[in-house]
Amino acid sequence: MAVSPSAIQAPEHVQEHGEVFTRRWVVDLILDLVGYSADRDLVGMRAIEPACGSGAFLVAMIERLMDSSRRHGRDLREAYGALAAIDLVPRNVGLSQAMARETLHSAGVRRNVAQELADAWIRQGDFLLEPPTEHSTDFVVGNPPYVRLEAVPRDRSEAYRMACQTMGGRADVYIGFYEHGLRALRDGGVLGFICADRWMRNGYGARLRAMVSGGWAVETVISMTGVDAFEDEVDAYPAITTFRREPQANGPLVVEASPSFGPSEASEVGALAAKSTADHVHKPAFRGARLGTWFSGSAGWPHGSPDRLALIADLEARYPSLEDETTGTKVGIGVATGADRVFITENPELVEPERLLPLALPRDIASGEVQWSGKYLVNPWNADGLVALEEWPRLSEYLSQHRELLAKRHTAKSGRWHKTIDRVIEGLVDCEKLYLPDFKEAIFPVRDSGRTYPHHNLYWVTSDKWDLRVLGGLLLSDVAGLFIEAYSVRMRGGYLRFQAQYLRRIRVPDIDAIEAETATALVYAFDRRDRQEATRLALPLYGLESLPD
Ligand SMILES: C[S@@+](CC[C@H](N)C(=O)[O-])C[C@H]1O[C@@H](n2cnc3c(N)ncnc32)[C@H](O)[C@@H]1O
């Protein structure tokens, strides 16, 4: 999408550009990971630095380019197209050009050639509004700006949204750098960024994750939290990621660096990445593992130690999901009303008894059993849809008293003013089911024998084949916890925020492979809420002896 950058506010007036400069050893690690090395004929290749700042990446790239030109007998004057760097801020462009000239000149390049190359390579512009041609480059490297779209002047942020398909919601500007950087790669080309890692898990990263899994292989993920990677302190959780334009075959090398990670560890990681196999590596300053596969689609990527991620990738490849057609197992969420004050009551006489359902709330299951608190849902639904109020005079009279309030809700805008946000699923109340609260320190399955309907802070699981107490035992185990901890966000106070899509990622063993004795023991562990015993019983069902830290 062509948007004229000159038509929008000049960059000099932009308050915040995300100017954080990368340390040299981090730059060298990224260049090693993407294969920007002097043994290749870099003069004949093309590399893009989309947000060059004062030239942290450029200087290292120019040094490698000169080395390559010597080794391959190339004249640097053939290298005008070998680099393309851009920055929004004119002062940074000037700084980068000066650094480039100096690097070239101090290596013996004549001043006029150095000047011409620096001018050809580095220019002022907006990478998101003047993106490179698709399939045009071999490398994209850099440290794109971390700037929330809200902090960008409105005309510019709107232009960004139009120019970048993956930049939805309250995205960060760097999302667009990934998108256009990835698109610019030729087949086999590699992108390597150090950037905030939020997009790998959160909502605004969903479109980018889906795009990545549609044509790019994740090759390296290095979590750099707390590492001294930048010239200034950064209030973000950075990660180095590299992607190659080719289908994902094997999984990436995943590394979790600790704050003492520095140049020598970076060299070790560079060497590890060069090997196609890397066993689980445990060093004082980092841990690493190469995964068998990577996670596809728009769902958030899991987080945790490399050993745990490798295990999750392995389990996801080998075992069926909790929600599964072959066992008729379904996962859903309880009803949100949009007006609990109206739709929840303790008065069993309020409306026709058929229009009341016993409602289960998170506090009703806190003990590990459903202890119904006596609250009812006023249910405006039946099997065919919303009930006709004229058929239910008491319901009609009661809801009409609150019509003004109910009609104001967003969900009622269609004119169906007496609906709850979610439809009540006919028959669910009578089904045996497991409940899981959406906010808890650990996964907490509780069985309902078929007496209550869940409120929206509870997820529910029903199954045609599973004995739900056996399944409850498996869900209580730390193996299920492994998935939840890796996919959920841990909130302040140590609570995990669950989501149905993460519950669905839990893997379960083959139902027929569970021997009767183990099943009985799982039921017993579930009934006693014995997580340790449930874990002991679950591990061998997944072919495991223990879970990694
Ligand atoms: C995090 S700094 C990184 C600079 C350099 N790559 C480094 O690693 O030291 C991000 C840079 O992006 C530039 N920038 C911000 N928005 C930009 C845009 N839309 N297009 C190009 N550059 C931009 C900023 O001026 C800043 O220099």
XYZ file of C-alpha atoms and ligand atoms in Angstrom:
576
model
C 0.000 0.000 0.000
C 1.623 3.265 -1.089
C 1.245 6.070 1.416
C 3.100 9.269 0.733
C 5.419 9.817 3.716
C 5.767 13.489 2.834
C 2.036 13.936 3.317
C 2.303 13.240 7.025
C 4.013 14.884 9.924
C 7.730 15.423 9.471
C 9.919 13.170 11.610
C 11.595 16.117 13.356
C 8.300 16.668 15.160
C 7.911 13.088 16.269
C 8.562 12.949 19.979
C 9.579 9.373 20.450
C 11.484 7.168 18.026
C 12.569 4.277 20.206
C 16.253 5.193 20.021
C 18.129 2.458 21.862
C 21.466 1.376 20.476
C 22.770 -2.156 20.383
C 26.099 -3.330 21.808
C 28.680 -4.573 19.335
C 28.860 -8.148 20.634
C 25.075 -8.473 20.245
C 25.333 -7.165 16.685
C 28.069 -9.703 15.937
C 25.952 -12.516 17.369
C 23.003 -11.552 15.149
C 25.221 -11.267 12.067
C 26.685 -14.700 12.831
C 23.221 -16.190 13.289
C 21.915 -14.895 9.965
C 25.114 -15.926 8.184
C 26.324 -12.438 7.237
C 29.916 -13.639 7.186
C 33.003 -12.808 5.155
C 33.367 -16.316 3.765
C 30.338 -15.537 1.593
C 30.379 -13.210 -1.389
C 28.571 -10.396 0.408
C 29.271 -7.886 -2.393
C 26.908 -9.864 -4.580
C 24.237 -10.091 -1.893
C 21.873 -7.562 -0.356
C 21.321 -6.665 3.290
C 18.848 -4.213 4.821
C 19.144 -2.361 8.148
C 15.666 -0.869 8.548
C 16.289 1.400 11.572
C 20.008 2.118 11.569
C 20.282 4.680 14.393
C 23.907 5.729 14.771
C 25.165 2.695 12.874
C 25.726 -0.076 15.445
C 24.859 -2.786 12.909
C 26.181 -0.911 9.889
C 29.766 -0.616 11.119
C 29.986 -4.362 11.746
C 28.317 -5.103 8.417
C 30.683 -2.829 6.494
C 33.679 -4.482 8.158
C 32.406 -7.910 7.146
C 31.583 -6.656 3.652
C 35.116 -5.301 3.163
C 36.622 -8.527 4.464
C 34.409 -10.505 2.085
C 35.358 -8.303 -0.892
C 39.061 -8.953 -0.201
C 38.548 -12.697 0.162
C 36.490 -12.932 -3.014
C 38.605 -10.538 -5.065
C 35.731 -8.109 -5.424
C 35.998 -4.366 -5.913
C 34.007 -2.471 -3.278
C 32.724 -0.186 -6.031
C 30.571 -3.137 -7.080
C 28.912 -3.029 -3.654
C 26.571 -0.047 -4.037
C 23.576 -2.363 -3.855
C 24.954 -4.561 -1.072
C 23.571 -2.497 1.820
C 20.415 -0.465 2.305
C 19.970 1.343 5.610
C 17.260 3.758 6.613
C 16.350 5.827 9.644
C 13.486 8.170 10.322
C 15.575 10.749 12.133
C 17.898 12.896 9.944
C 20.447 13.276 12.769
C 20.776 9.463 12.952
C 21.214 9.258 9.194
C 24.045 11.804 9.434
C 25.668 9.867 12.277
C 25.402 6.561 10.412
C 26.836 8.044 7.231
C 29.752 9.500 9.181
C 30.395 6.144 10.870
C 30.239 4.350 7.515
C 32.690 6.809 5.880
C 35.054 6.503 8.820
C 34.939 2.690 8.801
C 35.654 2.563 5.077
C 38.321 5.236 5.118
C 40.210 3.788 8.064
C 40.387 0.494 6.152
C 42.054 2.268 3.231
C 39.068 3.132 1.021
C 39.549 6.482 -0.748
C 37.524 9.330 0.755
C 35.460 10.001 -2.351
C 34.535 6.318 -2.734
C 33.747 6.097 0.984
C 31.519 9.147 0.645
C 29.693 7.751 -2.402
C 29.135 4.372 -0.774
C 27.881 5.884 2.484
C 25.466 8.131 0.558
C 24.235 5.208 -1.547
C 23.772 2.888 1.413
C 22.153 5.121 4.027
C 19.178 7.396 3.643
C 16.485 9.120 5.614
C 13.012 7.646 5.387
C 10.251 5.740 7.063
C 10.742 2.002 6.676
C 7.062 1.287 7.235
C 5.803 3.737 4.627
C 8.518 3.036 2.042
C 8.994 -0.708 2.503
C 11.484 -2.613 0.364
C 10.340 -4.675 -2.595
C 9.186 -8.165 -1.661
C 11.638 -11.008 -2.369
C 14.476 -8.517 -2.919
C 17.012 -9.174 -0.194
C 19.170 -11.835 1.420
C 19.407 -10.368 4.933
C 17.453 -8.023 7.162
C 19.073 -7.211 10.503
C 18.588 -4.643 13.208
C 16.963 -3.468 16.370
C 13.650 -1.947 15.350
C 12.095 0.774 17.509
C 9.838 -0.241 20.392
C 7.197 2.455 20.272
C 3.517 1.892 21.022
C 1.298 3.055 18.190
C -0.511 5.340 20.640
C 2.740 7.281 21.061
C 3.005 7.939 17.314
C 1.178 11.009 15.941
C -2.234 9.986 14.712
C -1.776 10.640 11.005
C 1.425 8.596 10.996
C 0.012 5.728 13.066
C -2.997 5.493 10.769
C -0.697 5.389 7.762
C 1.254 2.587 9.497
C -1.896 0.561 10.024
C -2.750 0.914 6.356
C 0.744 -0.037 5.262
C 1.131 -3.056 7.564
C -1.424 -5.862 7.474
C -0.211 -7.392 10.734
C -0.373 -4.183 12.764
C -3.739 -4.552 14.489
C -5.083 -3.358 17.815
C -2.712 -1.589 20.169
C 0.329 -2.907 18.344
C 3.865 -1.728 18.717
C 5.592 -0.139 15.735
C 8.147 -2.960 15.579
C 5.425 -5.337 14.324
C 5.547 -3.543 10.972
C 9.343 -3.880 10.863
C 9.029 -7.642 11.172
C 6.314 -7.751 8.536
C 8.113 -5.723 5.889
C 11.479 -7.225 6.805
C 10.141 -10.760 6.376
C 8.381 -9.894 3.135
C 11.583 -8.378 1.743
C 13.476 -11.672 2.078
C 14.248 -13.769 -0.975
C 13.641 -17.503 -0.672
C 16.273 -18.729 1.773
C 16.928 -15.177 3.038
C 17.223 -14.548 6.783
C 15.971 -11.839 9.142
C 17.601 -11.318 12.557
C 16.292 -8.754 15.028
C 16.791 -7.980 18.662
C 13.461 -6.650 19.813
C 10.856 -6.734 22.583
C 9.438 -10.259 22.906
C 5.828 -9.330 23.743
C 4.470 -10.031 20.274
C 5.354 -13.708 20.595
C 2.566 -14.179 23.124
C 0.151 -11.285 23.190
C -2.965 -10.430 21.206
C -1.428 -7.838 18.932
C 1.219 -10.323 17.784
C -1.381 -12.836 16.533
C -1.406 -11.712 12.899
C 2.369 -11.605 12.733
C 2.643 -15.094 14.237
C 0.150 -16.365 11.666
C 2.138 -14.693 8.895
C 5.413 -16.244 10.125
C 3.963 -19.727 10.184
C 2.664 -19.207 6.648
C 6.115 -19.170 5.032
C 9.035 -18.503 7.349
C 10.977 -20.889 9.548
C 11.813 -19.796 13.092
C 15.534 -20.591 13.428
C 16.640 -18.997 16.697
C 14.879 -17.578 19.741
C 17.181 -16.156 22.416
C 15.516 -14.615 25.421
C 17.743 -11.743 26.592
C 15.860 -10.542 29.673
C 18.196 -8.723 32.041
C 21.191 -9.024 29.664
C 23.305 -5.901 29.146
C 22.620 -5.828 25.407
C 22.124 -2.106 24.789
C 23.980 1.152 25.344
C 21.099 2.338 27.556
C 18.872 0.525 30.000
C 15.743 -0.810 28.350
C 12.418 -1.321 30.046
C 11.413 -4.300 27.909
C 12.000 -8.021 27.667
C 14.170 -8.293 24.592
C 14.788 -11.375 22.522
C 16.915 -12.144 19.489
C 14.939 -13.984 16.850
C 15.966 -15.151 13.398
C 13.660 -16.314 10.606
C 14.448 -17.844 7.235
C 12.130 -17.638 4.254
C 11.480 -21.336 3.847
C 9.014 -23.826 5.339
C 9.689 -24.859 8.925
C 11.414 -28.256 8.885
C 13.199 -28.688 12.205
C 12.575 -26.549 15.232
C 14.682 -23.574 16.291
C 17.546 -23.313 18.730
C 15.959 -21.808 21.846
C 18.189 -20.106 24.395
C 17.398 -18.485 27.704
C 20.178 -16.107 28.659
C 20.724 -14.970 32.232
C 21.932 -11.464 33.148
C 25.606 -12.512 33.129
C 25.363 -13.530 29.438
C 28.062 -11.647 27.520
C 30.409 -11.773 24.510
C 31.970 -15.181 25.224
C 28.584 -16.834 25.771
C 27.404 -15.171 22.560
C 30.209 -16.952 20.692
C 29.184 -20.253 22.260
C 25.590 -19.724 21.169
C 26.771 -18.785 17.673
C 28.629 -22.090 17.494
C 25.621 -24.016 18.803
C 23.373 -22.444 16.178
C 25.732 -23.542 13.427
C 25.186 -27.197 14.393
C 21.912 -28.694 13.259
C 21.724 -30.748 16.431
C 22.203 -29.232 19.841
C 21.528 -31.319 22.884
C 20.206 -29.649 25.951
C 22.939 -27.261 27.060
C 23.128 -26.035 30.649
C 25.742 -23.335 31.297
C 25.976 -20.875 34.174
C 24.933 -17.952 31.931
C 22.475 -19.649 29.604
C 20.452 -22.746 28.831
C 19.671 -23.922 25.354
C 17.976 -26.682 23.395
C 17.076 -27.335 19.781
C 13.393 -28.116 19.410
C 12.027 -30.843 17.183
C 9.372 -28.532 15.715
C 7.930 -25.072 16.247
C 4.414 -23.855 17.065
C 2.223 -22.841 14.158
C -0.762 -20.603 13.595
C -1.720 -17.388 15.329
C -1.772 -18.828 18.867
C 0.731 -17.352 21.311
C 4.101 -19.040 21.447
C 4.824 -20.718 24.776
C 7.444 -19.384 27.145
C 9.700 -21.054 29.686
C 13.068 -22.740 29.809
C 14.364 -24.281 26.561
C 14.012 -27.745 28.131
C 10.350 -27.159 28.890
C 9.676 -25.707 25.428
C 11.369 -28.697 23.817
C 9.169 -31.003 25.871
C 5.999 -29.107 24.960
C 6.873 -29.196 21.260
C 7.511 -32.932 21.569
C 4.274 -33.640 23.462
C 2.270 -31.505 21.028
C 3.636 -33.582 18.177
C 2.977 -36.958 19.845
C -0.297 -36.707 21.788
C -3.833 -35.568 20.995
C -5.238 -32.293 22.305
C -7.629 -32.162 25.207
C -10.385 -30.981 22.832
C -10.713 -33.829 20.410
C -13.428 -35.131 18.100
C -12.433 -38.773 18.519
C -13.168 -38.648 22.244
C -15.955 -36.080 21.876
C -14.146 -33.834 24.344
C -15.112 -30.171 24.261
C -13.770 -27.095 26.043
C -15.865 -23.971 26.499
C -16.411 -20.977 28.709
C -19.389 -20.153 30.907
C -21.948 -17.476 30.281
C -21.199 -13.751 30.328
C -24.388 -11.765 30.801
C -23.343 -8.133 30.382
C -25.629 -7.340 33.360
C -25.009 -9.754 36.244
C -27.102 -7.547 38.520
C -30.161 -8.412 36.432
C -29.385 -11.932 35.222
C -28.128 -13.392 38.516
C -30.515 -13.840 41.413
C -30.915 -15.772 44.644
C -34.707 -15.613 44.453
C -36.132 -18.927 43.187
C -39.543 -17.254 42.749
C -38.336 -14.376 40.602
C -39.462 -15.799 37.225
C -40.838 -19.099 35.906
C -38.764 -21.941 37.464
C -37.929 -23.301 33.960
C -36.180 -19.985 33.278
C -33.742 -20.343 36.195
C -30.502 -22.334 36.106
C -28.310 -23.010 39.156
C -25.182 -20.981 38.424
C -21.649 -22.012 39.454
C -19.176 -19.228 40.245
C -15.428 -19.592 40.934
C -15.941 -19.263 44.689
C -18.408 -22.185 44.590
C -15.612 -24.520 43.529
C -12.804 -23.154 45.732
C -12.857 -26.227 47.979
C -12.315 -28.585 45.065
C -15.977 -29.599 45.017
C -18.991 -27.735 43.707
C -20.678 -26.137 46.694
C -23.484 -24.267 45.043
C -24.073 -20.872 46.635
C -27.770 -20.706 45.699
C -27.349 -18.246 42.830
C -29.417 -18.687 39.674
C -28.997 -17.498 36.138
C -32.134 -15.940 34.686
C -32.038 -17.775 31.371
C -33.528 -16.059 28.323
C -32.480 -18.893 25.945
C -33.868 -22.251 24.929
C -32.776 -24.825 22.354
C -34.070 -22.676 19.465
C -32.531 -19.369 20.522
C -33.836 -16.429 22.526
C -37.197 -17.220 24.089
C -40.274 -15.260 23.031
C -41.055 -13.125 26.069
C -44.818 -13.317 25.511
C -44.607 -17.022 26.325
C -43.001 -16.315 29.720
C -45.048 -13.612 31.467
C -43.056 -13.491 34.707
C -39.725 -13.437 32.882
C -41.118 -10.753 30.589
C -42.316 -8.638 33.471
C -39.022 -8.961 35.358
C -36.727 -8.205 32.413
C -38.962 -5.344 31.252
C -38.328 -3.601 34.569
C -34.662 -3.438 33.544
C -35.192 -2.872 29.865
C -33.466 0.500 29.746
C -30.300 -0.858 31.341
C -30.307 -4.068 29.280
C -30.873 -2.265 25.996
C -27.838 -0.039 26.602
C -25.432 -2.989 26.539
C -23.281 -3.353 23.454
C -24.561 -6.892 22.939
C -28.156 -5.629 22.765
C -27.477 -3.280 19.864
C -29.025 -5.771 17.443
C -32.373 -4.975 19.081
C -32.404 -8.253 21.017
C -32.366 -6.370 24.293
C -33.047 -9.322 26.624
C -30.142 -11.529 25.515
C -27.095 -12.410 27.596
C -23.771 -11.836 25.836
C -23.237 -15.566 25.394
C -25.920 -17.988 24.434
C -26.753 -20.527 27.119
C -25.952 -23.987 25.792
C -29.051 -26.142 26.052
C -28.405 -29.263 28.116
C -25.006 -28.239 29.475
C -26.387 -27.823 32.966
C -27.309 -31.519 33.107
C -23.979 -32.761 31.704
C -21.285 -34.120 33.921
C -18.362 -31.731 33.410
C -15.096 -30.428 34.761
C -14.793 -26.777 35.724
C -11.548 -24.818 35.581
C -11.358 -21.295 37.032
C -9.884 -18.702 34.651
C -7.645 -17.121 37.289
C -5.712 -19.262 39.729
C -2.146 -20.033 40.920
C -2.274 -23.428 39.200
C -4.640 -25.474 37.060
C -7.594 -26.492 39.253
C -10.103 -28.950 37.769
C -13.318 -29.576 39.725
C -16.085 -32.006 38.758
C -19.721 -30.992 38.466
C -22.018 -34.008 38.416
C -24.498 -32.212 36.155
C -26.224 -29.796 38.500
C -24.979 -26.303 37.645
C -24.298 -23.992 34.718
C -20.909 -22.182 34.634
C -20.521 -18.408 34.943
C -18.013 -16.829 32.585
C -15.045 -17.051 34.961
C -15.221 -20.820 34.645
C -14.169 -22.968 31.727
C -15.906 -26.305 31.249
C -14.828 -29.618 29.769
C -17.276 -32.346 28.706
C -16.456 -35.640 27.072
C -18.215 -38.599 25.459
C -15.407 -41.040 26.220
C -13.326 -39.900 29.181
C -14.205 -40.805 32.724
C -14.049 -37.193 33.875
C -12.419 -38.125 37.167
C -9.564 -39.806 35.287
C -9.314 -36.751 33.041
C -9.564 -34.573 36.173
C -6.565 -36.436 37.613
C -4.585 -35.803 34.424
C -5.557 -32.119 34.386
C -4.573 -31.795 38.030
C -1.086 -33.117 37.250
C 1.978 -30.971 36.614
C 2.042 -32.255 33.013
C -1.144 -30.277 32.302
C 0.351 -27.465 34.422
C 3.378 -27.429 32.111
C 1.164 -26.335 29.204
C -0.772 -23.802 31.197
C 2.334 -22.170 32.641
C 3.978 -21.995 29.236
C 1.007 -20.442 27.461
C -0.681 -18.312 30.128
C 0.364 -14.942 31.376
C 1.308 -14.897 35.046
C -0.257 -11.829 36.618
C 0.789 -9.865 39.657
C 0.480 -11.971 42.799
C 1.521 -15.115 40.907
C -1.927 -15.847 39.429
C -2.228 -17.417 35.998
C -4.769 -15.995 33.573
C -6.206 -18.978 31.692
C -7.720 -18.917 28.219
C -9.751 -21.591 26.441
C -7.262 -21.651 23.550
C -4.486 -22.575 26.014
C -6.557 -25.254 27.718
C -7.106 -26.754 24.288
C -3.330 -27.050 23.843
C -3.007 -29.423 26.783
C -2.074 -32.849 25.485
C -3.643 -36.006 26.915
C -2.467 -39.602 26.634
C -4.252 -42.123 24.476
C -7.360 -43.047 26.454
C -7.055 -46.760 25.622
C -3.459 -46.923 26.816
C -4.425 -46.164 30.412
C -4.623 -49.372 32.390
C -7.563 -49.874 34.743
C -5.342 -49.762 37.807
C -3.783 -46.437 36.789
C -7.215 -45.031 35.967
C -8.486 -45.960 39.431
C -5.429 -44.403 41.039
C -5.952 -41.201 39.006
C -9.568 -41.024 40.162
C -8.410 -41.424 43.739
C -5.717 -38.732 43.354
C -8.304 -36.406 41.780
C -10.846 -36.988 44.535
C -8.196 -36.218 47.170
C -6.793 -33.337 45.097
C -3.368 -34.901 45.367
C -1.410 -33.097 42.651
C 1.835 -34.873 43.457
C 0.296 -38.311 43.106
C -1.579 -37.273 39.951
C 1.745 -36.124 38.479
C 3.475 -39.382 39.467
C 0.731 -41.338 37.705
C 0.557 -39.067 34.662
C 4.284 -38.926 33.791
C 4.671 -42.518 32.509
C 1.502 -42.127 30.424
C 3.453 -39.543 28.410
C 6.622 -41.645 28.404
C 8.268 -39.286 30.892
C 10.217 -39.826 34.085
C 10.186 -36.234 35.289
C 9.543 -32.700 34.148
C 12.422 -30.313 33.473
C 12.791 -27.004 35.345
C 16.116 0.852 18.750
S 16.891 2.033 17.702
C 18.057 1.000 16.951
C 19.126 1.666 16.213
C 20.198 0.725 15.664
N 19.646 -0.252 14.747
C 20.905 0.008 16.774
O 20.647 -1.166 16.971
O 21.711 0.614 17.493
C 15.610 2.264 16.559
C 15.863 3.301 15.481
O 14.723 3.318 14.653
C 14.528 4.618 14.142
N 13.133 4.671 13.661
C 12.011 4.867 14.378
N 10.934 4.784 13.582
C 11.393 4.515 12.338
C 10.767 4.304 11.082
N 9.443 4.343 10.971
N 11.537 4.047 10.004
C 12.889 3.994 10.118
N 13.538 4.197 11.287
C 12.801 4.450 12.375
C 14.875 5.488 15.321
O 15.244 6.780 14.895
C 16.054 4.722 15.934
O 17.265 5.200 15.454
